[in-house]
Amino acid sequence: MNYRHAYHAGNFADVLKHTVLLALIEALRAKPTPFCVIDTHAGSGCYALDSHEAGKTGEYKDGIVRLLFPDLHKTDTSNAGSLPPLLRRWLDAILDLPGNEDGLKLYPGSPLQVANAMRAEDSAQLCELHPEEATRLRELFRLDHRVHVHERNGYEALKALLPPKEKRGLVLIDPPYEAQEAEYRVIEQALKAALQRWPTGMYAVWYPIKQRSQVQPFLRWTQRCGARRVLRAELLVHPDDSPLRLNGSGMVILNAPWKLDDALREPLRALSRLLSKERPATWHLDWLLEDSTGG
C-alpha cells in the first residue's frame, strides 16, 4: 500500500473521527466493567506535525489547528467562541501529550488516543499490516501491558479476536480506502462475520465522502446488517459532488450507545463552524436504524 496517514494526520476527517471515538470510549467508561477496543487499521500510533509528510500537505492546519483558537471563528449570530465540553476534553488530552508541552507538535492516532482514554483494567488489540508501521506501534506501546499489537490483516484478525474476553467494547474500522468503492464490500463481509461472532459489540466505521453515490449503498446495507441501532455522523467541508477531493467524512456506528447522538450534536455543530472553508461546512447526525426498546 502507498497510503501513509502521516500526510493527513490531524486533518478535518481526523477531528471528526477522533471526536466520535472519544464519545464512544466515554460511553464505555460509564460502566465499571472492563472493555476492549480493537483497531483493524491502527497505523503507527503517533505523528509529528513538523515532519516532511505533514508539512507537504499542511492538512492539519485546516483541522486540529482551527480548534486551538475557537474565538477566531465567532460570527455575529454565534456567541459560541468556546469549545463544547467533549471537544474541550479531546483537545486537552492531545495538548497534554508528552512532546506537546510547548505547543502542538505531535498528533496521536487512534491507538494512542484510545490508550490514553482507557482505564487500567481495559485493553486494546491493534492490527497493522505494514511491517514498518507495526514496528513503530510496538515501540510506542512496549511498556503498556494493556495494549497488544498484531502485525496482520485487521479484517482477518477479527475472526480470532472476537468476541473479546471482556465481552464489552468497540471495533474501529478505519481503512485507507485504496480500493475505493470495493473497500465497502470488504467491510460488509467483515462486519457480517463479526456480528455473527459478537452480536452485542459496537462497531465504528470511518468512511470518506467524495461523491454521495459512492457511500450510499454501504449506508443502506448497515440498516439491514442485523445491528440493533445504527447512528451516522458526518461532516462535509465541500459539497459531496466531486470525486477528485475529500469533501467530507463520516462515522457509522453499529449498536451505538443509547443517546450517543445527544453527546455528538453540539460538537458537530461547533465543528461545522470551526472547520468551514470557502463555504459553510455542513453536518449530519441521524439514526439510520433505531430500535424501540431503549436502554
mmCIF file of C-alpha atoms in Angstrom:
data_model
loop_
_atom_site.group_PDB
_atom_site.id
_atom_site.type_symbol
_atom_site.label_atom_id
_atom_site.label_comp_id
_atom_site.label_asym_id
_atom_site.label_seq_id
_atom_site.Cartn_x
_atom_site.Cartn_y
_atom_site.Cartn_z
ATOM 1 C CA MET A 1 0.000 0.000 0.000
ATOM 2 C CA ASN A 2 1.162 3.550 -0.712
ATOM 3 C CA TYR A 3 -1.112 5.301 1.769
ATOM 4 C CA ARG A 4 0.585 6.922 4.757
ATOM 5 C CA HIS A 5 -1.544 8.641 7.360
ATOM 6 C CA ALA A 6 1.388 10.913 8.261
ATOM 7 C CA TYR A 7 0.357 13.113 5.322
ATOM 8 C CA HIS A 8 -3.168 13.544 6.710
ATOM 9 C CA ALA A 9 -2.784 13.407 10.494
ATOM 10 C CA GLY A 10 -4.882 15.966 12.328
ATOM 11 C CA ASN A 11 -6.951 16.955 9.305
ATOM 12 C CA PHE A 12 -10.685 17.682 9.453
ATOM 13 C CA ALA A 13 -11.523 13.997 8.937
ATOM 14 C CA ASP A 14 -9.343 13.016 11.905
ATOM 15 C CA VAL A 15 -11.024 15.650 14.057
ATOM 16 C CA LEU A 16 -14.442 14.151 13.331
ATOM 17 C CA LYS A 17 -13.286 10.541 13.689
ATOM 18 C CA HIS A 18 -11.488 11.073 16.974
ATOM 19 C CA THR A 19 -14.232 13.200 18.494
ATOM 20 C CA VAL A 20 -16.676 10.356 17.853
ATOM 21 C CA LEU A 21 -14.111 7.871 19.145
ATOM 22 C CA LEU A 22 -13.784 9.744 22.450
ATOM 23 C CA ALA A 23 -17.566 9.840 22.834
ATOM 24 C CA LEU A 24 -17.651 6.061 22.365
ATOM 25 C CA ILE A 25 -14.853 5.485 24.888
ATOM 26 C CA GLU A 26 -16.596 7.713 27.412
ATOM 27 C CA ALA A 27 -19.809 5.727 26.930
ATOM 28 C CA LEU A 28 -17.882 2.509 27.602
ATOM 29 C CA ARG A 29 -16.220 4.025 30.661
ATOM 30 C CA ALA A 30 -19.621 4.881 32.108
ATOM 31 C CA LYS A 31 -19.918 1.257 33.270
ATOM 32 C CA PRO A 32 -17.408 -0.201 35.764
ATOM 33 C CA THR A 33 -16.748 -3.465 33.917
ATOM 34 C CA PRO A 34 -13.665 -3.677 31.645
ATOM 35 C CA PHE A 35 -13.880 -3.214 27.890
ATOM 36 C CA CYS A 36 -11.706 -3.930 24.853
ATOM 37 C CA VAL A 37 -11.061 -1.744 21.799
ATOM 38 C CA ILE A 38 -9.986 -3.480 18.581
ATOM 39 C CA ASP A 39 -8.452 -1.308 15.844
ATOM 40 C CA THR A 40 -8.254 -3.052 12.467
ATOM 41 C CA HIS A 41 -6.054 -0.440 10.735
ATOM 42 C CA ALA A 42 -4.006 1.059 13.550
ATOM 43 C CA GLY A 43 -1.184 2.832 11.712
ATOM 44 C CA SER A 44 1.940 3.858 13.600
ATOM 45 C CA GLY A 45 0.101 5.447 16.529
ATOM 46 C CA CYS A 46 1.559 8.960 16.600
ATOM 47 C CA TYR A 47 2.560 11.547 14.002
ATOM 48 C CA ALA A 48 4.909 14.539 14.035
ATOM 49 C CA LEU A 49 3.235 17.615 12.610
ATOM 50 C CA ASP A 50 6.626 19.133 11.791
ATOM 51 C CA SER A 51 7.536 16.126 9.628
ATOM 52 C CA HIS A 52 8.127 16.303 5.886
ATOM 53 C CA GLU A 53 4.894 14.402 5.265
ATOM 54 C CA ALA A 54 2.660 16.640 7.373
ATOM 55 C CA GLY A 55 4.361 19.766 6.063
ATOM 56 C CA LYS A 56 3.887 18.722 2.458
ATOM 57 C CA THR A 57 0.086 18.731 2.709
ATOM 58 C CA GLY A 58 -0.476 21.039 5.700
ATOM 59 C CA GLU A 59 -3.870 19.405 6.190
ATOM 60 C CA TYR A 60 -3.676 19.691 9.986
ATOM 61 C CA LYS A 61 -3.821 23.485 9.648
ATOM 62 C CA ASP A 62 -7.418 23.196 8.433
ATOM 63 C CA GLY A 63 -8.134 20.547 11.050
ATOM 64 C CA ILE A 64 -6.998 20.464 14.656
ATOM 65 C CA VAL A 65 -5.207 23.832 14.486
ATOM 66 C CA ARG A 66 -8.533 25.574 13.979
ATOM 67 C CA LEU A 67 -9.717 24.252 17.339
ATOM 68 C CA LEU A 68 -6.797 25.898 19.119
ATOM 69 C CA PHE A 69 -8.264 29.348 18.540
ATOM 70 C CA PRO A 70 -12.053 28.963 18.507
ATOM 71 C CA ASP A 71 -12.621 32.664 19.227
ATOM 72 C CA LEU A 72 -11.314 33.484 15.750
ATOM 73 C CA HIS A 73 -14.349 31.719 14.294
ATOM 74 C CA LYS A 74 -17.085 33.627 16.088
ATOM 75 C CA THR A 75 -19.833 35.104 13.942
ATOM 76 C CA ASP A 76 -22.418 37.805 14.557
ATOM 77 C CA THR A 77 -25.051 35.146 15.103
ATOM 78 C CA SER A 78 -22.952 32.908 17.365
ATOM 79 C CA ASN A 79 -21.558 33.598 20.796
ATOM 80 C CA ALA A 80 -20.018 30.130 20.871
ATOM 81 C CA GLY A 81 -16.358 31.092 20.998
ATOM 82 C CA SER A 82 -15.501 28.304 23.395
ATOM 83 C CA LEU A 83 -15.498 24.595 22.622
ATOM 84 C CA PRO A 84 -18.250 22.210 23.750
ATOM 85 C CA PRO A 85 -17.083 20.062 26.697
ATOM 86 C CA LEU A 86 -16.469 16.911 24.632
ATOM 87 C CA LEU A 87 -14.276 18.798 22.152
ATOM 88 C CA ARG A 88 -12.505 20.536 25.012
ATOM 89 C CA ARG A 89 -11.670 17.207 26.678
ATOM 90 C CA TRP A 90 -10.490 15.784 23.365
ATOM 91 C CA LEU A 91 -8.247 18.743 22.581
ATOM 92 C CA ASP A 92 -6.841 18.973 26.114
ATOM 93 C CA ALA A 93 -5.862 15.285 26.009
ATOM 94 C CA ILE A 94 -3.876 15.926 22.823
ATOM 95 C CA LEU A 95 -2.192 19.043 24.183
ATOM 96 C CA ASP A 96 -1.273 17.118 27.355
ATOM 97 C CA LEU A 97 0.629 14.541 25.292
ATOM 98 C CA PRO A 98 4.353 14.400 26.119
ATOM 99 C CA GLY A 99 6.052 16.400 23.379
ATOM 100 C CA ASN A 100 3.286 18.999 23.148
ATOM 101 C CA GLU A 101 4.371 20.991 26.199
ATOM 102 C CA ASP A 102 5.494 23.943 24.045
ATOM 103 C CA GLY A 103 2.696 23.766 21.502
ATOM 104 C CA LEU A 104 1.096 21.291 19.148
ATOM 105 C CA LYS A 105 3.940 19.204 17.709
ATOM 106 C CA LEU A 106 2.528 15.670 17.815
ATOM 107 C CA TYR A 107 -0.819 14.288 16.755
ATOM 108 C CA PRO A 108 -1.807 10.957 18.346
ATOM 109 C CA GLY A 109 -3.510 8.430 16.112
ATOM 110 C CA SER A 110 -6.471 6.342 17.183
ATOM 111 C CA PRO A 111 -4.363 3.762 19.120
ATOM 112 C CA LEU A 112 -2.720 6.365 21.342
ATOM 113 C CA GLN A 113 -5.944 8.309 21.867
ATOM 114 C CA VAL A 114 -7.682 5.072 22.890
ATOM 115 C CA ALA A 115 -4.858 4.056 25.234
ATOM 116 C CA ASN A 116 -4.839 7.470 26.905
ATOM 117 C CA ALA A 117 -8.611 7.286 27.471
ATOM 118 C CA MET A 118 -8.707 3.695 28.738
ATOM 119 C CA ARG A 119 -8.565 2.632 32.354
ATOM 120 C CA ALA A 120 -6.040 0.241 33.885
ATOM 121 C CA GLU A 121 -8.405 -2.719 33.565
ATOM 122 C CA ASP A 122 -9.293 -2.106 29.889
ATOM 123 C CA SER A 123 -7.386 -3.418 26.870
ATOM 124 C CA ALA A 124 -6.658 -2.705 23.217
ATOM 125 C CA GLN A 125 -5.898 -5.030 20.309
ATOM 126 C CA LEU A 126 -4.150 -3.174 17.480
ATOM 127 C CA CYS A 127 -3.812 -4.635 13.991
ATOM 128 C CA GLU A 128 -1.402 -3.186 11.422
ATOM 129 C CA LEU A 129 -0.288 -4.969 8.245
ATOM 130 C CA HIS A 130 2.616 -2.643 7.321
ATOM 131 C CA PRO A 131 5.797 -4.030 8.953
ATOM 132 C CA GLU A 132 7.283 -0.550 9.357
ATOM 133 C CA GLU A 133 4.160 0.879 10.915
ATOM 134 C CA ALA A 134 3.692 -2.167 13.144
ATOM 135 C CA THR A 135 7.269 -1.820 14.418
ATOM 136 C CA ARG A 136 6.629 1.792 15.391
ATOM 137 C CA LEU A 137 3.394 0.767 17.046
ATOM 138 C CA ARG A 138 5.139 -1.895 19.134
ATOM 139 C CA GLU A 139 7.784 0.584 20.202
ATOM 140 C CA LEU A 140 5.162 3.123 21.206
ATOM 141 C CA PHE A 141 3.384 0.659 23.491
ATOM 142 C CA ARG A 142 6.302 -1.506 24.622
ATOM 143 C CA LEU A 143 5.697 -0.608 28.285
ATOM 144 C CA ASP A 144 1.889 -0.727 28.217
ATOM 145 C CA HIS A 145 0.655 -4.189 29.179
ATOM 146 C CA ARG A 146 -2.918 -3.250 28.241
ATOM 147 C CA VAL A 147 -2.053 -2.897 24.548
ATOM 148 C CA HIS A 148 -1.356 -5.795 22.169
ATOM 149 C CA VAL A 149 -0.045 -5.267 18.624
ATOM 150 C CA HIS A 150 -0.744 -7.743 15.806
ATOM 151 C CA GLU A 151 1.142 -7.466 12.510
ATOM 152 C CA ARG A 152 -1.608 -8.868 10.341
ATOM 153 C CA ASN A 153 -4.645 -8.072 8.230
ATOM 154 C CA GLY A 154 -7.166 -6.486 10.572
ATOM 155 C CA TYR A 155 -10.227 -7.886 8.828
ATOM 156 C CA GLU A 156 -8.886 -11.418 9.100
ATOM 157 C CA ALA A 157 -7.784 -10.862 12.707
ATOM 158 C CA LEU A 158 -11.376 -10.234 13.776
ATOM 159 C CA LYS A 159 -12.054 -13.950 13.451
ATOM 160 C CA ALA A 160 -9.529 -14.641 16.211
ATOM 161 C CA LEU A 161 -10.144 -11.559 18.358
ATOM 162 C CA LEU A 162 -13.938 -11.710 18.613
ATOM 163 C CA PRO A 163 -15.569 -11.874 20.981
ATOM 164 C CA PRO A 164 -13.026 -10.313 23.371
ATOM 165 C CA LYS A 165 -12.699 -11.811 26.824
ATOM 166 C CA GLU A 166 -14.158 -8.633 28.326
ATOM 167 C CA LYS A 167 -17.423 -9.188 26.371
ATOM 168 C CA ARG A 168 -17.755 -5.388 26.083
ATOM 169 C CA GLY A 169 -16.118 -2.965 23.741
ATOM 170 C CA LEU A 170 -15.640 -1.482 20.327
ATOM 171 C CA VAL A 171 -14.238 -2.432 16.935
ATOM 172 C CA LEU A 172 -12.831 0.534 14.991
ATOM 173 C CA ILE A 173 -12.569 0.035 11.232
ATOM 174 C CA ASP A 174 -10.647 2.850 9.568
ATOM 175 C CA PRO A 175 -9.073 1.608 6.307
ATOM 176 C CA PRO A 176 -7.284 3.835 3.768
ATOM 177 C CA TYR A 177 -9.875 3.032 1.050
ATOM 178 C CA GLU A 178 -7.203 2.475 -1.567
ATOM 179 C CA ALA A 179 -9.612 0.071 -3.235
ATOM 180 C CA GLN A 180 -12.187 2.902 -3.168
ATOM 181 C CA GLU A 181 -15.751 1.589 -3.573
ATOM 182 C CA ALA A 182 -14.595 -2.037 -3.431
ATOM 183 C CA GLU A 183 -13.459 -1.443 0.169
ATOM 184 C CA TYR A 184 -17.082 -1.176 1.279
ATOM 185 C CA ARG A 185 -17.790 -4.720 0.131
ATOM 186 C CA VAL A 186 -14.797 -5.969 2.137
ATOM 187 C CA ILE A 187 -16.060 -4.076 5.187
ATOM 188 C CA GLU A 188 -19.540 -5.533 4.762
ATOM 189 C CA GLN A 189 -18.183 -9.081 4.685
ATOM 190 C CA ALA A 190 -16.016 -8.421 7.749
ATOM 191 C CA LEU A 191 -18.905 -6.887 9.678
ATOM 192 C CA LYS A 192 -21.281 -9.673 8.720
ATOM 193 C CA ALA A 193 -18.903 -12.286 10.161
ATOM 194 C CA ALA A 194 -18.077 -10.117 13.178
ATOM 195 C CA LEU A 195 -21.722 -9.597 14.096
ATOM 196 C CA GLN A 196 -22.271 -13.337 13.988
ATOM 197 C CA ARG A 197 -19.395 -13.870 16.423
ATOM 198 C CA TRP A 198 -20.135 -10.858 18.623
ATOM 199 C CA PRO A 199 -23.661 -9.511 18.008
ATOM 200 C CA THR A 200 -23.625 -7.161 21.017
ATOM 201 C CA GLY A 201 -20.344 -5.424 20.183
ATOM 202 C CA MET A 202 -20.085 -1.846 18.969
ATOM 203 C CA TYR A 203 -18.610 -1.307 15.502
ATOM 204 C CA ALA A 204 -17.495 2.121 14.290
ATOM 205 C CA VAL A 205 -16.581 2.544 10.615
ATOM 206 C CA TRP A 206 -14.940 5.679 9.252
ATOM 207 C CA TYR A 207 -15.611 6.482 5.589
ATOM 208 C CA PRO A 208 -14.545 9.214 3.140
ATOM 209 C CA ILE A 209 -17.094 11.275 1.242
ATOM 210 C CA LYS A 210 -16.257 12.341 -2.288
ATOM 211 C CA GLN A 211 -19.452 11.616 -4.202
ATOM 212 C CA ARG A 212 -22.530 10.742 -2.157
ATOM 213 C CA SER A 213 -23.418 7.921 -4.533
ATOM 214 C CA GLN A 214 -20.256 6.029 -3.560
ATOM 215 C CA VAL A 215 -21.199 5.632 0.101
ATOM 216 C CA GLN A 216 -24.992 5.303 -0.074
ATOM 217 C CA PRO A 217 -25.100 1.554 -0.848
ATOM 218 C CA PHE A 218 -22.954 0.846 2.225
ATOM 219 C CA LEU A 219 -25.102 3.001 4.483
ATOM 220 C CA ARG A 220 -28.213 1.204 3.236
ATOM 221 C CA TRP A 221 -26.509 -2.121 3.955
ATOM 222 C CA THR A 222 -25.931 -1.119 7.591
ATOM 223 C CA GLN A 223 -29.688 -0.783 8.043
ATOM 224 C CA ARG A 224 -30.221 -4.478 7.333
ATOM 225 C CA CYS A 225 -26.966 -5.936 8.719
ATOM 226 C CA GLY A 226 -28.504 -7.157 11.966
ATOM 227 C CA ALA A 227 -27.351 -4.409 14.308
ATOM 228 C CA ARG A 228 -29.871 -3.082 16.823
ATOM 229 C CA ARG A 229 -29.068 0.579 16.291
ATOM 230 C CA VAL A 230 -27.091 2.437 13.625
ATOM 231 C CA LEU A 231 -26.022 6.058 14.031
ATOM 232 C CA ARG A 232 -24.460 8.196 11.312
ATOM 233 C CA ALA A 233 -22.305 11.284 11.952
ATOM 234 C CA GLU A 234 -20.921 13.257 9.003
ATOM 235 C CA LEU A 235 -19.046 16.488 8.404
ATOM 236 C CA LEU A 236 -18.609 17.996 4.940
ATOM 237 C CA VAL A 237 -16.337 20.953 4.206
ATOM 238 C CA HIS A 238 -17.179 20.840 0.468
ATOM 239 C CA PRO A 239 -20.300 19.750 -1.457
ATOM 240 C CA ASP A 240 -20.380 15.980 -1.930
ATOM 241 C CA ASP A 241 -20.245 16.063 -5.705
ATOM 242 C CA SER A 242 -16.577 15.789 -6.717
ATOM 243 C CA PRO A 243 -14.573 12.537 -6.967
ATOM 244 C CA LEU A 244 -11.282 14.446 -7.106
ATOM 245 C CA ARG A 245 -11.005 15.534 -3.482
ATOM 246 C CA LEU A 246 -12.032 14.581 0.021
ATOM 247 C CA ASN A 247 -15.188 16.614 0.514
ATOM 248 C CA GLY A 248 -16.095 15.220 3.897
ATOM 249 C CA SER A 249 -16.101 12.122 6.027
ATOM 250 C CA GLY A 250 -18.400 10.157 8.247
ATOM 251 C CA MET A 251 -18.610 7.622 11.029
ATOM 252 C CA VAL A 252 -21.323 4.988 11.125
ATOM 253 C CA ILE A 253 -21.707 3.184 14.441
ATOM 254 C CA LEU A 254 -23.433 -0.192 14.666
ATOM 255 C CA ASN A 255 -25.002 -0.960 18.063
ATOM 256 C CA ALA A 256 -24.332 2.639 19.002
ATOM 257 C CA PRO A 257 -24.739 3.580 22.666
ATOM 258 C CA TRP A 258 -28.142 4.962 23.539
ATOM 259 C CA LYS A 259 -28.186 8.770 23.302
ATOM 260 C CA LEU A 260 -24.832 8.943 21.539
ATOM 261 C CA ASP A 261 -26.498 11.444 19.242
ATOM 262 C CA ASP A 262 -27.064 13.755 22.205
ATOM 263 C CA ALA A 263 -23.361 13.590 23.059
ATOM 264 C CA LEU A 264 -22.314 14.455 19.492
ATOM 265 C CA ARG A 265 -24.814 17.115 18.467
ATOM 266 C CA GLU A 266 -23.124 20.198 19.939
ATOM 267 C CA PRO A 267 -19.600 19.052 18.979
ATOM 268 C CA LEU A 268 -20.700 18.546 15.366
ATOM 269 C CA ARG A 269 -22.386 21.912 15.297
ATOM 270 C CA ALA A 270 -19.202 23.526 16.604
ATOM 271 C CA LEU A 271 -17.006 21.650 14.137
ATOM 272 C CA SER A 272 -19.123 22.806 11.213
ATOM 273 C CA ARG A 273 -18.388 26.377 12.290
ATOM 274 C CA LEU A 274 -14.721 25.913 13.101
ATOM 275 C CA LEU A 275 -13.792 23.848 10.052
ATOM 276 C CA SER A 276 -15.660 25.788 7.350
ATOM 277 C CA LYS A 277 -13.608 26.775 4.325
ATOM 278 C CA GLU A 278 -14.743 28.899 1.381
ATOM 279 C CA ARG A 279 -18.351 27.993 2.138
ATOM 280 C CA PRO A 280 -20.062 26.873 5.377
ATOM 281 C CA ALA A 281 -19.427 23.272 6.358
ATOM 282 C CA THR A 282 -22.457 21.029 6.817
ATOM 283 C CA TRP A 283 -23.097 18.133 9.169
ATOM 284 C CA HIS A 284 -25.485 15.231 9.510
ATOM 285 C CA LEU A 285 -26.351 13.272 12.628
ATOM 286 C CA ASP A 286 -29.146 10.754 12.442
ATOM 287 C CA TRP A 287 -30.238 7.260 13.336
ATOM 288 C CA LEU A 288 -30.241 5.082 10.228
ATOM 289 C CA LEU A 289 -31.727 2.359 12.419
ATOM 290 C CA GLU A 290 -33.179 2.935 15.864
ATOM 291 C CA ASP A 291 -34.800 0.182 17.886
ATOM 292 C CA SER A 292 -37.721 0.967 20.121
ATOM 293 C CA THR A 293 -36.601 -0.856 23.236
ATOM 294 C CA GLY A 294 -34.301 1.860 24.546
ATOM 295 C CA GLY A 295 -31.503 1.287 27.032
#
